Amino acid sequence: MSYTKFVPALVRANTGNIGKLRISPARCRSTVVSAKSQEEKEPQMDGCTVVEAVPVELISQTKNLSSTPLSKIHIDFDNTQEAYRSKGNIELLRSLLVFKLCTIDVLVEKNKELMDLSKKLLGQWMFEKVMKMTFYGQFVAGEDHNSIKPLIQKNQAFGVGAVLDYSVEEDLTQEEAEMKEMDSCVSEAEKESPGDDHREKKYKAHRQFGDRRGGVISARTYFYADEAKCDNQMETFMNCIRASGGASSDGFSAIKMTALGRPQFLLQFSEVLVKWRRFFNFLAAQQGISEMMVLEQKLELEQLKESLTEMGIGAKDDIENWFTGEKLGLSGTIDLLDWNSLINDTTKISNLLMVPNLETGQLEPLLNKFTAEEERQMKRMLQRMDILAKHAMDNGVRLMVDAEQTYFQPAISRLTLEMQRKFNREKPVIFNTYQCYLKEAYDNVTLDVELSRREGWYFGAKLVRGAYMYQERARAQEIGYEDPINPDYEATNRMYHRCLDYVLEEIEHSRKANVMVATHNEDTVKFTLEKMNEMGLSPTENKVYFGQLLGMCDQISFPLGQAGFPVYKYVPYGPVNEVIPYLSRRAQENRGFMKGSQRERSLLWKELKRRLLGGQILYKPVY
């Protein structure tokens, strides 16, 4: 009997279904930190410093061992004429103005208050005009899915695609955000008997960190109100998917899982996944293999049976029967991917929330009570995810699931993985996001790639450095658990390149992996090009994508796009008033970005001077 029957046998639970999105009985993994990942010796990056750009040669066809010379693509990131060919002179001046304003501390720190004051002084109509001439025009594509089409089509004409991202947020006060978070992350059982449970403090809501917007500059935030609001947000995502499908033939649409349901489930399910992973590590230590790399840890089946018997988890005959007559365990060992197949489609959601107690060896419920309404809410979240994935497939759009905080992320990654297993059979439709500032990033990437390899579906990943560092560090220190973030920027760079290297090797090996290198770091882009050059990976194979935010780093995006690489801008859109929180964060992000490097501003000035001296005073892009 396989592990898919192990949990029901242990908990003696009634069986049921989990909405439309099934949690599959096949082998699957939880995305949880490994304590034993090994650091590779890689050259350190110099933080945000950008080295002098040199032409990059990239082999533009697959490996060829014959003597026929390979055609090569030359990319010069200093070529401002190519970088800004899609921009008129007014757009270049706007970029220079906005980037300069972003370096003025007082304007950035008080940007929200200044925008509110400007609205009162100028009136709504004039305020919107000014915003569209400055920050809104620089970083936001338009107000709705119709008004963004001209910009998307123009960028596409110059080789740059779009990841559509509806960037509207509620303008809540800190107190309102905290109240919503506490209400939506605390179960009925916890409200009735606070402290009378087996929850870990990392996976419980804490009021001082209830406003998840704090210290976050690169990601929009959703707070749960009710199920109707989640349905509305699902409809918004569906409109975004349709807009992406209508605007281009190969677009992406971004979604966030915290918009699709009550975050209580993500907290609880994350804790369950972490505890089951920890139980595997405990058993691996018993067998003396905990020092090995994650994928090399294989539990000897006979020793596992003895351990389970000694811990009183089941009678010896029962344990013997659990592993009889099934493929699982026939090799005599159980690895982490086999172990993670514990959670299956025949288990009620409430029974998924059973966790092993390392002290007693017994399974026990995470909560004393799980109400019928809470069960329905969890199922509706899964159903909404399933609807969006089907809608993306029907519209020829790829779905990018954004990463979120570490106390939500194990559940988000696991559920995204389930969508990949279901929808990535013929091509990559669902992409997961990996934050490389996390200590666990490499383990997560390698395990997910291995699962896709075993089961034969297309692996899709977006690699980012991460958006929640300051918030995560402060929360870990204040509440008292291990900091999940790499110690410094150089360690994050090494992790990013290590993860990227692994996925590129998988692409070279099977051509079934796909990765978006989502970065504004020119060094990382060059690292990727060099690796592609070494393996003879053509940009036209559409296996490696590049991604930057709209309004930033055009000197990277457009030369890549015009050289034939799949490159995408994250394209936010929404009404002026409702994207002000997004614009506020863009200003903050650009302060650090622009202070760290004068490169983009110097290139903009260089191109503007070239045009003016060349008599192109009224330059307009032709496409």
XYZ file of C-alpha atoms in Angstrom:
623
model
C 0.000 0.000 0.000
C 1.398 3.384 -0.991
C 1.884 6.522 1.049
C -1.264 7.867 -0.573
C -3.151 5.518 1.740
C -0.789 6.015 4.665
C -2.381 9.165 6.094
C -6.001 7.987 5.854
C -4.912 4.778 7.562
C -3.250 6.728 10.333
C -6.000 9.230 10.988
C -8.891 6.801 10.304
C -10.568 9.682 8.507
C -13.590 9.809 6.270
C -12.669 10.455 2.675
C -13.836 13.312 0.501
C -12.865 15.491 -2.402
C -10.965 18.745 -2.490
C -12.955 20.863 -4.854
C -12.074 20.934 -8.495
C -8.307 21.158 -8.029
C -7.251 17.744 -6.800
C -4.258 17.265 -4.569
C -2.867 14.339 -6.475
C -1.932 10.932 -5.115
C 1.187 10.915 -7.262
C 4.493 11.941 -5.784
C 4.619 15.581 -4.804
C 6.690 17.811 -2.587
C 6.207 20.498 -0.013
C 8.246 23.623 -0.464
C 9.872 23.822 2.923
C 13.347 24.747 4.109
C 16.085 22.122 4.229
C 18.567 22.593 7.018
C 21.389 20.969 5.072
C 21.709 22.652 1.680
C 25.346 23.035 0.708
C 26.890 26.264 -0.543
C 28.708 26.052 -3.849
C 31.845 28.059 -4.301
C 30.808 30.674 -6.832
C 32.308 34.064 -7.617
C 30.735 36.801 -5.574
C 28.779 39.591 -7.210
C 29.515 43.180 -6.272
C 26.065 43.996 -4.961
C 24.277 46.408 -7.283
C 27.442 47.555 -9.020
C 27.169 47.293 -12.783
C 30.319 46.432 -14.704
C 31.176 48.013 -18.026
C 28.997 46.527 -20.736
C 30.724 44.652 -23.547
C 29.188 43.015 -26.581
C 27.851 39.583 -25.674
C 28.106 36.822 -28.236
C 25.319 34.314 -28.102
C 25.051 31.223 -30.239
C 21.683 31.501 -31.946
C 21.214 27.859 -32.816
C 21.373 24.585 -30.951
C 24.617 22.681 -30.443
C 26.292 21.652 -33.675
C 29.390 19.512 -33.626
C 30.130 20.001 -37.323
C 32.672 22.454 -38.647
C 29.921 24.771 -39.929
C 30.371 28.150 -38.210
C 27.501 29.075 -35.925
C 25.744 32.376 -36.446
C 26.048 34.602 -33.409
C 24.016 37.412 -31.913
C 25.868 40.444 -30.608
C 24.193 42.462 -27.840
C 25.573 45.817 -26.800
C 23.879 47.168 -23.679
C 25.579 50.529 -24.273
C 23.829 51.050 -27.606
C 21.310 53.726 -26.655
C 19.938 54.025 -30.179
C 18.688 50.429 -29.988
C 17.702 50.607 -26.315
C 15.429 53.641 -26.740
C 14.290 53.214 -30.347
C 10.725 52.705 -29.096
C 10.729 55.976 -27.107
C 9.957 59.477 -28.294
C 11.934 62.444 -26.955
C 9.112 63.405 -24.586
C 9.233 59.895 -23.095
C 12.997 60.171 -22.572
C 12.554 63.524 -20.804
C 9.801 62.050 -18.633
C 12.074 59.161 -17.633
C 14.873 61.544 -16.715
C 12.516 63.697 -14.638
C 10.922 60.768 -12.798
C 14.227 59.045 -12.070
C 15.698 62.308 -10.781
C 12.693 62.880 -8.497
C 13.146 59.338 -7.186
C 16.577 60.275 -5.817
C 15.223 63.095 -3.633
C 14.661 61.574 -0.205
C 12.004 63.942 1.098
C 9.871 63.517 -2.037
C 10.074 59.742 -1.830
C 9.445 59.489 1.899
C 6.425 61.808 1.733
C 5.238 60.797 -1.753
C 1.828 59.549 -0.588
C 1.115 62.723 1.368
C 2.345 64.886 -1.511
C 0.088 63.084 -3.985
C -2.910 63.541 -1.682
C -2.097 67.247 -1.302
C -1.663 67.659 -5.068
C -5.073 66.106 -5.649
C -6.696 68.639 -3.299
C -4.880 71.619 -4.808
C -5.179 70.658 -8.479
C -8.504 68.864 -8.485
C -9.071 65.337 -9.755
C -8.870 66.088 -13.514
C -5.634 68.090 -13.386
C -4.101 65.685 -10.847
C -4.651 62.771 -13.224
C -3.150 64.765 -16.095
C -0.016 65.529 -14.068
C 0.301 61.908 -12.930
C -0.014 60.635 -16.500
C 2.742 63.035 -17.538
C 5.036 61.760 -14.746
C 4.926 58.731 -12.447
C 1.756 57.078 -13.728
C 2.852 57.505 -17.349
C 6.267 56.043 -16.548
C 5.255 52.945 -14.592
C 1.606 52.179 -15.464
C 0.266 51.180 -18.897
C -3.271 52.554 -18.625
C -6.548 52.462 -16.746
C -8.179 49.330 -18.188
C -7.571 46.424 -20.531
C -8.553 48.482 -23.595
C -6.381 51.530 -22.902
C -3.242 49.398 -22.389
C -3.366 47.758 -25.826
C -1.492 50.488 -27.766
C 1.489 50.342 -25.389
C 1.546 46.536 -25.395
C 1.385 46.439 -29.183
C 4.137 49.060 -29.504
C 6.452 47.175 -27.140
C 5.700 43.959 -28.967
C 6.678 45.588 -32.262
C 10.106 46.154 -30.709
C 10.384 42.585 -29.415
C 9.138 43.051 -25.840
C 6.118 41.141 -24.514
C 3.945 41.733 -21.455
C 3.104 40.174 -18.116
C -0.186 41.886 -17.303
C -0.662 42.783 -13.668
C -3.802 44.545 -12.435
C -2.235 46.700 -9.720
C -5.213 48.075 -7.835
C -5.084 47.881 -4.035
C -7.411 48.943 -1.254
C -6.211 52.159 0.357
C -6.510 50.877 3.929
C -5.161 52.470 7.068
C -2.672 50.419 9.055
C -5.321 49.725 11.707
C -7.838 48.529 9.102
C -5.240 46.251 7.513
C -4.312 44.750 10.891
C -7.946 44.093 11.782
C -8.634 42.370 8.464
C -5.519 40.246 8.723
C -6.205 39.090 12.279
C -9.808 38.268 11.466
C -8.959 36.282 8.330
C -5.920 34.402 9.657
C -7.338 33.187 12.967
C -9.609 30.135 12.976
C -12.762 29.700 15.029
C -10.956 27.174 17.210
C -8.203 29.683 18.002
C -10.716 32.425 18.730
C -12.595 30.201 21.195
C -9.503 28.750 22.896
C -6.464 30.947 22.246
C -3.198 29.109 22.876
C -4.897 25.718 23.187
C -3.424 24.232 20.011
C -0.230 22.903 18.454
C 0.509 25.881 16.244
C 3.986 27.327 15.714
C 4.363 31.056 16.188
C 5.766 31.596 12.693
C 2.489 30.320 11.201
C 0.161 32.317 13.432
C -1.068 35.828 12.782
C 0.569 38.569 14.861
C -1.032 41.980 15.038
C 2.250 43.928 14.932
C 2.862 42.382 11.477
C -0.771 42.292 10.411
C -0.252 45.050 7.851
C 1.655 43.008 5.267
C 2.410 46.144 3.246
C 5.050 47.239 5.740
C 8.573 47.251 4.307
C 7.364 45.867 0.955
C 8.143 47.916 -2.134
C 7.803 45.464 -5.005
C 4.516 43.617 -4.583
C 0.868 44.478 -4.210
C -0.965 43.199 -1.137
C -4.439 41.708 -0.757
C -6.433 41.531 2.471
C -9.348 39.141 2.872
C -12.794 40.677 3.330
C -15.241 37.930 2.388
C -15.889 35.271 -0.248
C -17.715 37.710 -2.535
C -14.596 39.920 -2.639
C -12.495 36.901 -3.601
C -14.941 36.106 -6.417
C -14.624 39.693 -7.639
C -10.845 39.455 -7.571
C -11.005 36.187 -9.498
C -13.134 37.959 -12.130
C -10.522 40.726 -12.295
C -7.800 38.129 -12.912
C -9.976 36.521 -15.601
C -10.359 39.904 -17.317
C -6.591 40.317 -17.110
C -6.089 36.896 -18.718
C -8.505 37.777 -21.527
C -6.758 41.121 -22.039
C -3.393 39.371 -22.218
C -4.727 36.856 -24.724
C -6.272 39.609 -26.817
C -3.195 41.829 -26.822
C -0.533 39.272 -27.736
C -0.086 35.653 -28.730
C 2.404 34.672 -26.051
C 1.632 36.792 -23.007
C 1.622 36.160 -19.278
C -0.838 37.156 -16.581
C 0.168 37.464 -12.918
C -1.953 36.329 -9.964
C -1.597 36.252 -6.182
C -3.133 33.444 -4.147
C -3.913 35.646 -1.161
C -6.452 37.353 -3.445
C -8.323 34.081 -3.983
C -9.328 32.988 -0.502
C -9.043 33.188 3.240
C -5.318 33.245 4.125
C -5.991 31.139 7.236
C -5.779 28.054 5.016
C -2.416 29.089 3.543
C -0.993 29.561 7.038
C -2.286 26.228 8.295
C -1.399 24.211 5.216
C 2.103 25.753 5.182
C 2.627 24.676 8.768
C 1.484 21.135 7.979
C 3.889 20.876 5.033
C 6.753 22.198 7.130
C 6.074 19.731 9.951
C 5.834 16.733 7.624
C 9.109 17.797 6.004
C 10.647 18.133 9.463
C 9.419 14.629 10.341
C 11.199 13.286 7.253
C 14.397 15.070 8.378
C 13.965 13.518 11.834
C 13.716 10.023 10.325
C 16.666 10.770 8.005
C 18.760 11.739 11.041
C 17.798 8.467 12.700
C 19.175 6.656 9.668
C 22.328 8.793 9.562
C 21.676 10.442 6.185
C 20.669 13.955 7.247
C 23.996 15.437 6.082
C 23.329 14.474 2.475
C 21.854 16.787 -0.141
C 18.071 16.754 -0.111
C 17.567 14.617 -3.212
C 20.145 12.097 -2.030
C 18.378 11.378 1.266
C 16.632 8.013 0.930
C 15.045 6.296 3.914
C 15.690 2.561 4.078
C 12.250 1.000 4.048
C 12.859 -1.699 6.662
C 14.360 0.812 9.107
C 11.442 3.159 8.418
C 8.942 0.428 9.280
C 10.791 -0.310 12.509
C 10.881 3.398 13.461
C 7.152 3.821 12.834
C 6.407 0.723 14.883
C 8.597 1.856 17.777
C 6.927 5.276 17.754
C 3.530 3.647 18.039
C 2.217 5.091 14.795
C 0.788 1.757 13.741
C 0.875 -1.960 14.419
C 3.696 -3.868 12.744
C 1.330 -5.798 10.454
C -0.469 -2.601 9.439
C 2.785 -0.842 8.611
C 3.895 -3.856 6.567
C 0.657 -3.748 4.603
C 1.000 -0.017 3.870
C 4.043 -0.712 1.668
C 2.967 -3.996 0.080
C 2.025 -4.417 -3.555
C 2.654 -0.854 -4.686
C 5.418 0.756 -6.756
C 6.251 3.013 -3.852
C 8.977 1.379 -1.801
C 9.798 -1.373 -4.308
C 13.327 0.012 -4.542
C 13.691 -0.544 -0.812
C 13.951 3.196 -0.129
C 11.682 6.231 0.250
C 12.910 9.701 -0.785
C 11.442 13.114 -0.041
C 9.305 13.213 -3.179
C 7.795 9.839 -2.238
C 7.280 11.107 1.295
C 5.474 14.211 0.093
C 2.864 12.076 -1.660
C 1.257 11.699 1.774
C -1.268 14.400 0.925
C -3.712 13.062 -1.608
C -7.064 13.615 -3.248
C -8.983 11.244 -0.983
C -8.393 13.242 2.176
C -10.749 15.910 3.498
C -9.094 19.293 3.809
C -9.606 19.241 7.562
C -7.748 15.913 7.689
C -4.863 17.381 5.718
C -4.215 19.449 8.825
C -2.888 16.464 10.787
C 0.736 16.780 11.887
C 3.292 14.441 13.504
C 4.364 15.210 17.054
C 8.102 14.496 17.225
C 7.957 14.043 20.995
C 5.157 11.467 21.095
C 5.414 10.093 17.572
C 1.652 10.467 17.216
C -0.399 12.280 14.611
C -2.516 15.046 16.049
C -4.803 17.720 14.602
C -3.308 21.156 14.046
C -6.558 22.633 15.380
C -9.033 21.314 17.919
C -11.917 22.179 15.618
C -12.368 22.869 11.926
C -15.796 24.233 11.005
C -17.839 23.282 7.945
C -17.683 26.888 6.709
C -13.893 26.912 6.992
C -13.813 23.694 4.954
C -15.989 25.327 2.271
C -13.782 28.429 2.192
C -10.673 26.325 1.603
C -12.346 24.406 -1.220
C -13.467 27.625 -2.889
C -9.872 28.905 -2.944
C -8.799 25.743 -4.762
C -11.723 25.995 -7.152
C -10.867 29.609 -8.032
C -7.294 28.584 -8.795
C -8.538 25.803 -11.041
C -10.910 28.153 -12.902
C -8.094 30.654 -13.548
C -5.720 27.955 -14.804
C -8.338 26.625 -17.229
C -9.157 30.159 -18.365
C -5.460 30.842 -19.034
C -5.137 27.668 -21.077
C -8.282 28.458 -23.080
C -6.949 31.945 -23.897
C -3.424 30.879 -24.781
C -1.977 32.750 -21.803
C 0.629 31.608 -19.300
C -0.168 32.143 -15.640
C 2.515 33.549 -13.349
C 1.838 32.789 -9.668
C 3.619 35.429 -7.590
C 5.572 34.547 -4.459
C 4.470 35.856 -1.068
C 5.617 35.759 2.574
C 7.405 32.634 3.864
C 4.572 31.774 6.231
C 2.225 31.497 3.219
C 4.719 30.282 0.638
C 4.942 26.511 1.295
C 1.201 26.189 0.658
C 1.303 28.561 -2.334
C 4.167 26.633 -3.936
C 2.545 23.265 -3.275
C -0.784 24.334 -4.781
C 1.009 25.915 -7.754
C 2.874 22.652 -8.230
C -0.429 20.805 -8.355
C -1.618 23.161 -11.104
C 1.629 22.562 -13.003
C 1.156 18.801 -12.800
C -2.327 19.166 -14.219
C -1.899 21.898 -16.848
C 1.787 21.684 -17.903
C 1.504 18.318 -19.660
C 1.831 19.601 -23.227
C 3.510 22.974 -22.681
C 4.387 25.338 -19.802
C 1.179 27.137 -18.800
C 1.683 27.613 -15.039
C 4.847 29.265 -13.684
C 5.885 29.286 -10.041
C 8.003 32.070 -8.507
C 11.140 31.372 -6.463
C 12.576 34.089 -4.205
C 16.335 33.607 -4.188
C 16.962 35.661 -1.081
C 15.605 32.647 0.828
C 18.021 30.126 2.316
C 15.759 27.320 1.070
C 15.552 28.499 -2.563
C 17.971 25.984 -4.106
C 16.364 23.008 -2.361
C 12.938 24.125 -3.532
C 14.028 24.533 -7.149
C 15.894 21.219 -7.311
C 13.040 19.221 -5.779
C 10.438 20.738 -8.080
C 12.599 20.158 -11.153
C 13.135 16.542 -10.089
C 9.396 15.990 -9.662
C 8.701 17.401 -13.139
C 11.427 15.152 -14.540
C 9.961 12.024 -12.934
C 6.417 12.765 -14.015
C 7.192 14.193 -17.451
C 5.532 17.616 -17.297
C 6.949 21.034 -18.172
C 8.657 22.895 -15.346
C 8.033 26.662 -15.362
C 9.826 29.077 -13.015
C 10.311 32.774 -12.497
C 13.450 33.584 -10.513
C 13.462 36.803 -8.485
C 15.646 38.057 -5.687
C 12.596 38.791 -3.526
C 10.230 41.459 -2.261
C 9.747 40.889 1.472
C 13.250 40.922 2.969
C 12.922 43.730 5.513
C 9.499 42.590 6.673
C 10.565 38.933 6.975
C 13.726 39.755 8.914
C 11.906 42.005 11.369
C 9.120 39.464 11.925
C 11.543 36.589 12.549
C 13.557 38.624 15.041
C 10.543 40.012 16.882
C 8.543 36.787 17.109
C 11.531 34.518 17.643
C 12.165 32.055 14.830
C 15.044 31.495 12.413
C 15.612 34.261 9.871
C 14.674 32.704 6.486
C 16.684 35.290 4.488
C 20.240 34.922 3.192
C 22.700 36.977 5.268
C 23.627 39.546 2.597
C 23.171 40.642 -1.002
C 26.215 38.689 -2.186
C 24.774 35.462 -0.737
C 21.496 36.193 -2.511
C 23.369 36.724 -5.780
C 25.139 33.397 -5.353
C 21.817 31.705 -4.617
C 20.181 33.302 -7.666
C 22.960 32.168 -9.986
C 23.034 28.717 -8.415
C 19.291 28.216 -8.966
C 19.510 29.640 -12.480
C 22.459 27.407 -13.319
C 20.497 24.341 -12.196
C 17.428 25.178 -14.309
C 19.595 25.969 -17.344
C 21.278 22.579 -16.976
C 17.839 20.970 -16.887
C 16.881 22.857 -20.060
C 20.068 21.598 -21.717
C 19.299 18.074 -20.519
C 15.625 17.778 -21.496
C 14.311 21.038 -23.054
C 11.210 20.633 -20.836
C 12.171 23.257 -18.254
C 11.460 26.964 -18.738
C 12.691 29.932 -16.743
C 12.075 33.658 -16.596
C 15.146 35.547 -15.412
C 13.299 38.401 -13.706
C 15.994 40.896 -12.783
C 17.216 44.463 -13.273
C 20.789 43.351 -12.586
C 22.815 43.595 -15.784
C 25.455 41.225 -14.426
C 22.846 38.494 -13.973
C 21.593 38.999 -17.530
C 25.161 38.648 -18.823
C 25.673 35.546 -16.678
C 22.590 34.011 -18.314
C 23.748 34.908 -21.831
C 27.146 33.365 -21.199
C 25.548 30.154 -19.942
C 23.247 30.006 -22.964
C 26.287 30.562 -25.169
C 28.138 27.686 -23.505
C 25.263 25.242 -24.002
C 24.351 26.461 -27.474
C 20.831 27.341 -26.419
C 19.076 29.447 -29.018
C 16.863 32.347 -27.913
C 14.310 31.217 -30.491
C 13.728 28.000 -28.528
C 11.735 30.104 -26.015
C 13.068 28.283 -22.980
C 14.762 31.235 -21.263
C 12.832 34.489 -20.820
C 13.903 37.799 -19.329
C 11.671 40.101 -17.296
C 11.801 43.696 -16.037
C 9.271 46.184 -14.721
C 7.599 48.630 -17.075
C 9.435 51.961 -17.029
C 12.706 50.524 -15.762
C 15.844 49.120 -17.388
C 14.832 49.622 -21.005
C 18.536 49.448 -21.871
C 18.327 45.740 -20.952
C 14.843 44.822 -22.184
C 14.782 46.290 -25.679
C 18.233 45.222 -26.937
C 17.384 41.677 -25.795
C 13.984 41.794 -27.468
C 15.333 43.196 -30.726
C 18.013 40.471 -30.744
C 15.314 37.803 -30.695
C 15.215 36.880 -27.003
C 11.843 36.375 -25.284
C 11.743 39.385 -22.951
C 8.763 40.724 -21.009
C 7.813 43.811 -19.087
C 5.657 43.470 -15.986
C 2.833 45.755 -17.123
C 0.687 47.167 -14.304
C -2.603 48.851 -15.099
C -5.592 50.339 -13.285
C -7.316 53.688 -12.550
C -5.001 56.491 -11.425
C -6.437 56.842 -7.913
C -6.409 53.102 -7.281
C -2.803 52.443 -8.299
C -1.340 55.167 -6.077
C -0.114 52.545 -3.531
C 1.731 50.827 -6.405
C 3.208 54.127 -7.609
C 4.278 54.960 -4.077
C 6.329 51.764 -3.924
C 7.813 52.328 -7.393
C 9.121 55.683 -6.184
C 10.701 54.005 -3.153
C 12.202 51.216 -5.213
C 13.642 53.654 -7.721
C 15.256 55.701 -4.955
C 17.496 52.787 -4.070
C 17.866 51.696 -7.667
C 18.809 55.120 -8.992
C 21.116 55.951 -6.111
C 22.885 52.627 -6.616
C 23.638 53.325 -10.247
C 23.694 56.387 -12.468
C 23.800 54.120 -15.491
C 20.216 54.380 -16.723
C 20.091 58.158 -16.399
C 23.439 58.556 -18.163
C 22.250 56.369 -21.037
C 19.018 58.369 -21.321
C 21.005 61.625 -21.482
C 23.369 60.108 -24.023
C 20.508 59.143 -26.348
C 18.727 62.475 -25.942
C 21.914 64.393 -26.791
C 22.583 62.116 -29.778
C 19.137 62.861 -31.175
C 19.310 66.604 -30.593
C 22.779 66.888 -32.136
C 21.608 64.746 -35.040
C 18.634 66.983 -35.741
C 16.043 64.474 -34.440
C 14.241 67.044 -32.291
C 10.813 65.648 -33.194
C 11.833 61.968 -33.123
C 8.927 59.530 -33.081
C 9.306 55.745 -33.063
C 8.413 53.998 -36.308
C 6.939 50.494 -36.097
